[in-house]
Amino acid sequence: RKEVEQDPGPFNVPEGATVAFNCTYSNSASQSFFWYRQDCRKEPKLLMSVYSSGNEDGRFTAQLNRASQYISLLIRDSKLSDSATYLCVVNDRTYKYIFGTGTRLKVLA
Amino acid sequence: NAGVTQTPKFQVLKTGQSMTLQCAQDMNHNSMYWYRQDPGMGLRLIYYSASEGTTDKGEVPNGYNVSRLNKREFSLRLESAAPSQTSVYFCASRGSGTSSYNEQFFGPGTRLTVL
């Protein structure tokens, strides 16, 4: 089993739609969780950290479920500019960051 | 404030050639990393450096060496390039605060092709 698993997609959604991605992790000692966005042929950039109580940043909401060992990302009112690959990243407070392979999102006009 | 910079952006090598990928950060971060990204795979850690003067192997270190020249710079060397090292290489640094949510900041990447 991979340490961090994501559905690769692509998720093709119309503009204005709501879309959600999940990411599961296997290490119960994981402490920090992140969603990064990666555009084609570009470097990953932090979208948001995922806190235990869940957190929201504009149209983006992140949730953590420690019991089931998954994190989620919800995007409301999708924009064309949201088209990208979304990487789930997990850290156990050491040097080690484990990256998922990413979920590809295409927002269609 | 440039963040994390990498050179070169693109490189084509022949099998057996050597080269060094350069990385520098201006955020006063202690930790720096080298990753490779291949299609269908997540970023995989090659080497990391927790602080100036220290380096440690990551998940895929074979065929690579690193140097943490000073706090700002962390270079990755391919001594004898192989086609299997064709990849996109990202350098990253991590904040030094006490928060458990220290994010990584990435450079723009180096696209390497080994023929």
CSV table of C-alpha atoms in Angstrom, one decimal:
chain,number,residue,atom,x,y,z
A,1,ARG,CA,0.0,0.0,0.0
A,2,LYS,CA,1.3,3.4,-0.9
A,3,GLU,CA,1.9,5.8,2.0
A,4,VAL,CA,-0.2,8.5,0.5
A,5,GLU,CA,-2.9,7.6,-2.1
A,6,GLN,CA,-4.9,9.9,-4.4
A,7,ASP,CA,-7.3,9.3,-7.2
A,8,PRO,CA,-5.3,10.5,-10.3
A,9,GLY,CA,-8.4,11.7,-12.1
A,10,PRO,CA,-8.9,13.6,-14.3
A,11,PHE,CA,-11.9,15.2,-12.7
A,12,ASN,CA,-13.6,17.1,-15.5
A,13,VAL,CA,-16.1,19.6,-14.1
A,14,PRO,CA,-18.0,22.6,-15.5
A,15,GLU,CA,-17.3,26.1,-14.3
A,16,GLY,CA,-19.2,26.9,-11.2
A,17,ALA,CA,-19.4,23.3,-10.0
A,18,THR,CA,-18.3,21.9,-6.6
A,19,VAL,CA,-15.7,19.2,-6.6
A,20,ALA,CA,-14.0,17.2,-3.8
A,21,PHE,CA,-10.9,15.2,-3.6
A,22,ASN,CA,-9.8,12.7,-1.0
A,23,CYS,CA,-6.4,11.5,0.0
A,24,THR,CA,-5.6,8.6,2.3
A,25,TYR,CA,-2.5,8.1,4.3
A,26,SER,CA,-1.1,5.0,6.0
A,27,ASN,CA,1.1,6.4,8.7
A,28,SER,CA,-0.9,7.0,11.9
A,29,ALA,CA,2.0,9.0,13.3
A,30,SER,CA,1.4,11.7,10.6
A,31,GLN,CA,1.1,15.1,12.1
A,32,SER,CA,1.0,17.7,9.4
A,33,PHE,CA,-1.1,17.7,6.2
A,34,PHE,CA,-1.0,20.0,3.2
A,35,TRP,CA,-2.6,20.5,-0.2
A,36,TYR,CA,-0.3,21.8,-2.9
A,37,ARG,CA,-1.3,22.9,-6.3
A,38,GLN,CA,0.9,22.1,-9.3
A,39,ASP,CA,0.4,23.6,-12.7
A,40,CYS,CA,1.7,21.9,-15.8
A,41,ARG,CA,5.5,21.9,-15.9
A,42,LYS,CA,5.7,24.2,-12.8
A,43,GLU,CA,6.8,23.7,-9.2
A,44,PRO,CA,4.3,22.7,-6.5
A,45,LYS,CA,2.9,25.6,-4.5
A,46,LEU,CA,1.2,25.5,-1.1
A,47,LEU,CA,-2.6,25.8,-1.5
A,48,MET,CA,-3.4,25.3,2.2
A,49,SER,CA,-2.4,23.5,5.3
A,50,VAL,CA,-5.0,21.1,6.8
A,51,TYR,CA,-5.7,21.6,10.5
A,52,SER,CA,-7.4,19.1,12.8
A,53,SER,CA,-10.5,21.3,13.1
A,54,GLY,CA,-10.8,21.8,9.3
A,55,ASN,CA,-10.1,25.1,7.7
A,56,GLU,CA,-11.5,27.3,4.9
A,57,ASP,CA,-9.8,29.7,2.6
A,58,GLY,CA,-12.3,31.4,0.3
A,59,ARG,CA,-13.7,28.8,-2.1
A,60,PHE,CA,-11.4,26.1,-0.7
A,61,THR,CA,-12.2,23.9,2.4
A,62,ALA,CA,-9.9,21.3,3.8
A,63,GLN,CA,-10.8,18.6,6.3
A,64,LEU,CA,-8.9,16.0,8.3
A,65,ASN,CA,-10.3,12.7,9.5
A,66,ARG,CA,-7.7,11.1,11.7
A,67,ALA,CA,-9.8,8.1,12.6
A,68,SER,CA,-10.1,7.0,8.9
A,69,GLN,CA,-6.7,8.5,8.0
A,70,TYR,CA,-7.8,10.8,5.1
A,71,ILE,CA,-7.8,14.4,4.2
A,72,SER,CA,-10.2,16.1,1.8
A,73,LEU,CA,-10.2,19.2,-0.3
A,74,LEU,CA,-13.5,20.8,-1.5
A,75,ILE,CA,-13.5,23.5,-4.2
A,76,ARG,CA,-16.7,25.5,-4.6
A,77,ASP,CA,-17.7,27.6,-7.6
A,78,SER,CA,-14.9,26.2,-9.7
A,79,LYS,CA,-13.0,28.6,-12.0
A,80,LEU,CA,-11.1,27.8,-15.2
A,81,SER,CA,-8.0,28.9,-13.4
A,82,ASP,CA,-8.5,26.1,-10.8
A,83,SER,CA,-7.4,23.6,-13.5
A,84,ALA,CA,-4.2,22.0,-12.1
A,85,THR,CA,-3.0,19.0,-10.3
A,86,TYR,CA,-3.6,18.9,-6.6
A,87,LEU,CA,-1.0,17.1,-4.4
A,88,CYS,CA,-1.7,15.7,-1.0
A,89,VAL,CA,1.4,15.9,1.3
A,90,VAL,CA,1.8,14.4,4.7
A,91,ASN,CA,4.6,15.0,7.3
A,92,ASP,CA,5.3,13.1,10.5
A,93,ARG,CA,7.2,16.1,12.1
A,94,THR,CA,10.5,14.7,10.8
A,95,TYR,CA,12.3,15.8,7.7
A,96,LYS,CA,10.1,13.4,5.7
A,97,TYR,CA,7.3,14.8,3.5
A,98,ILE,CA,5.4,12.1,1.6
A,99,PHE,CA,3.7,13.3,-1.6
A,100,GLY,CA,0.7,11.7,-3.3
A,101,THR,CA,0.9,11.3,-7.1
A,102,GLY,CA,-1.7,14.1,-7.4
A,103,THR,CA,-5.3,14.5,-8.6
A,104,ARG,CA,-5.8,16.2,-11.9
A,105,LEU,CA,-8.6,18.7,-12.2
A,106,LYS,CA,-10.0,20.2,-15.5
A,107,VAL,CA,-12.6,22.9,-15.2
A,108,LEU,CA,-14.5,23.2,-18.5
A,109,ALA,CA,-16.0,26.4,-19.9
B,1,ASN,CA,13.3,38.2,-2.2
B,2,ALA,CA,13.6,35.5,-4.9
B,3,GLY,CA,12.6,32.5,-2.7
B,4,VAL,CA,14.2,29.3,-4.1
B,5,THR,CA,16.2,29.5,-7.3
B,6,GLN,CA,17.5,26.7,-9.5
B,7,THR,CA,19.9,26.5,-12.4
B,8,PRO,CA,19.9,25.4,-15.1
B,9,LYS,CA,16.2,25.2,-16.1
B,10,PHE,CA,16.9,22.7,-18.9
B,11,GLN,CA,19.7,20.3,-19.6
B,12,VAL,CA,20.4,17.5,-22.0
B,13,LEU,CA,23.3,15.1,-21.2
B,14,LYS,CA,24.7,12.1,-22.9
B,15,THR,CA,25.0,8.9,-20.9
B,16,GLY,CA,28.1,9.0,-18.7
B,17,GLN,CA,28.4,12.8,-18.6
B,18,SER,CA,28.4,14.6,-15.3
B,19,MET,CA,26.8,17.8,-14.1
B,20,THR,CA,25.8,19.7,-11.1
B,21,LEU,CA,22.4,21.2,-10.4
B,22,GLN,CA,22.5,24.4,-8.3
B,23,CYS,CA,19.9,25.5,-5.8
B,24,ALA,CA,19.9,28.6,-3.5
B,25,GLN,CA,17.3,30.1,-1.1
B,26,ASP,CA,17.2,33.5,0.4
B,27,MET,CA,14.7,32.8,3.2
B,28,ASN,CA,17.2,31.8,5.9
B,29,HIS,CA,15.8,28.3,6.0
B,30,ASN,CA,17.8,25.5,7.7
B,31,SER,CA,16.4,22.6,5.8
B,32,MET,CA,16.8,22.0,2.1
B,33,TYR,CA,15.8,19.1,-0.1
B,34,TRP,CA,16.2,17.6,-3.6
B,35,TYR,CA,13.4,15.7,-5.2
B,36,ARG,CA,12.8,14.1,-8.5
B,37,GLN,CA,9.4,13.9,-10.2
B,38,ASP,CA,8.5,11.3,-12.8
B,39,PRO,CA,5.2,10.8,-14.6
B,40,GLY,CA,2.7,8.8,-12.5
B,41,MET,CA,4.9,9.0,-9.4
B,42,GLY,CA,4.9,11.5,-6.5
B,43,LEU,CA,7.9,13.6,-5.7
B,44,ARG,CA,10.6,11.3,-4.4
B,45,LEU,CA,13.3,12.5,-2.1
B,46,ILE,CA,16.8,12.1,-3.3
B,47,TYR,CA,18.7,13.9,-0.5
B,48,TYR,CA,18.0,16.4,2.2
B,49,SER,CA,20.0,18.6,4.5
B,50,ALA,CA,18.6,19.5,7.9
B,51,SER,CA,21.2,22.2,8.4
B,52,GLU,CA,24.4,23.6,7.1
B,53,GLY,CA,27.1,21.0,7.1
B,54,THR,CA,24.7,18.0,7.3
B,55,THR,CA,23.3,15.8,4.5
B,56,ASP,CA,21.3,12.6,4.5
B,57,LYS,CA,20.0,10.1,2.0
B,58,GLY,CA,16.4,10.1,1.0
B,59,GLU,CA,14.4,7.5,-0.8
B,60,VAL,CA,16.3,7.4,-4.1
B,61,PRO,CA,19.9,8.5,-3.5
B,62,ASN,CA,21.8,6.1,-5.9
B,63,GLY,CA,23.7,7.9,-8.6
B,64,TYR,CA,23.6,11.3,-6.9
B,65,ASN,CA,25.8,13.3,-4.5
B,66,VAL,CA,25.0,16.5,-2.7
B,67,SER,CA,26.9,19.4,-1.1
B,68,ARG,CA,25.5,21.9,1.4
B,69,LEU,CA,27.9,24.6,0.6
B,70,ASN,CA,26.5,27.1,3.1
B,71,LYS,CA,23.1,27.9,4.6
B,72,ARG,CA,21.8,29.3,1.3
B,73,GLU,CA,23.1,26.7,-1.3
B,74,PHE,CA,22.5,23.0,-1.8
B,75,SER,CA,23.8,21.4,-5.0
B,76,LEU,CA,23.0,18.0,-6.5
B,77,ARG,CA,25.7,16.2,-8.6
B,78,LEU,CA,25.2,13.5,-11.2
B,79,GLU,CA,28.7,11.9,-11.5
B,80,SER,CA,27.8,9.6,-14.5
B,81,ALA,CA,24.4,10.3,-15.9
B,82,ALA,CA,22.1,7.4,-17.0
B,83,PRO,CA,18.9,7.5,-19.0
B,84,SER,CA,17.0,6.5,-15.8
B,85,GLN,CA,17.9,9.9,-14.4
B,86,THR,CA,15.8,11.7,-17.0
B,87,SER,CA,13.4,13.6,-14.8
B,88,VAL,CA,12.3,16.9,-13.4
B,89,TYR,CA,14.4,17.9,-10.4
B,90,PHE,CA,13.0,20.2,-7.7
B,91,CYS,CA,14.9,21.8,-4.9
B,92,ALA,CA,12.9,22.9,-1.8
B,93,SER,CA,13.5,24.5,1.5
B,94,ARG,CA,11.6,24.5,4.7
B,95,GLY,CA,10.9,27.1,7.3
B,96,SER,CA,12.7,26.9,10.6
B,97,GLY,CA,10.0,27.9,13.0
B,98,THR,CA,8.6,25.7,15.8
B,99,SER,CA,5.3,25.2,14.1
B,100,SER,CA,4.5,21.7,13.0
B,101,TYR,CA,3.1,23.3,9.9
B,102,ASN,CA,6.3,24.4,8.3
B,103,GLU,CA,5.6,24.3,4.6
B,104,GLN,CA,8.1,23.5,1.9
B,105,PHE,CA,8.9,26.1,-0.8
B,106,PHE,CA,10.0,24.8,-4.1
B,107,GLY,CA,12.3,26.1,-6.9
B,108,PRO,CA,11.1,26.2,-10.5
B,109,GLY,CA,12.7,22.9,-11.3
B,110,THR,CA,15.4,21.6,-13.7
B,111,ARG,CA,14.2,19.4,-16.7
B,112,LEU,CA,17.0,16.9,-17.3
B,113,THR,CA,17.1,14.6,-20.3
B,114,VAL,CA,19.8,11.9,-20.5
B,115,LEU,CA,20.3,10.4,-23.9
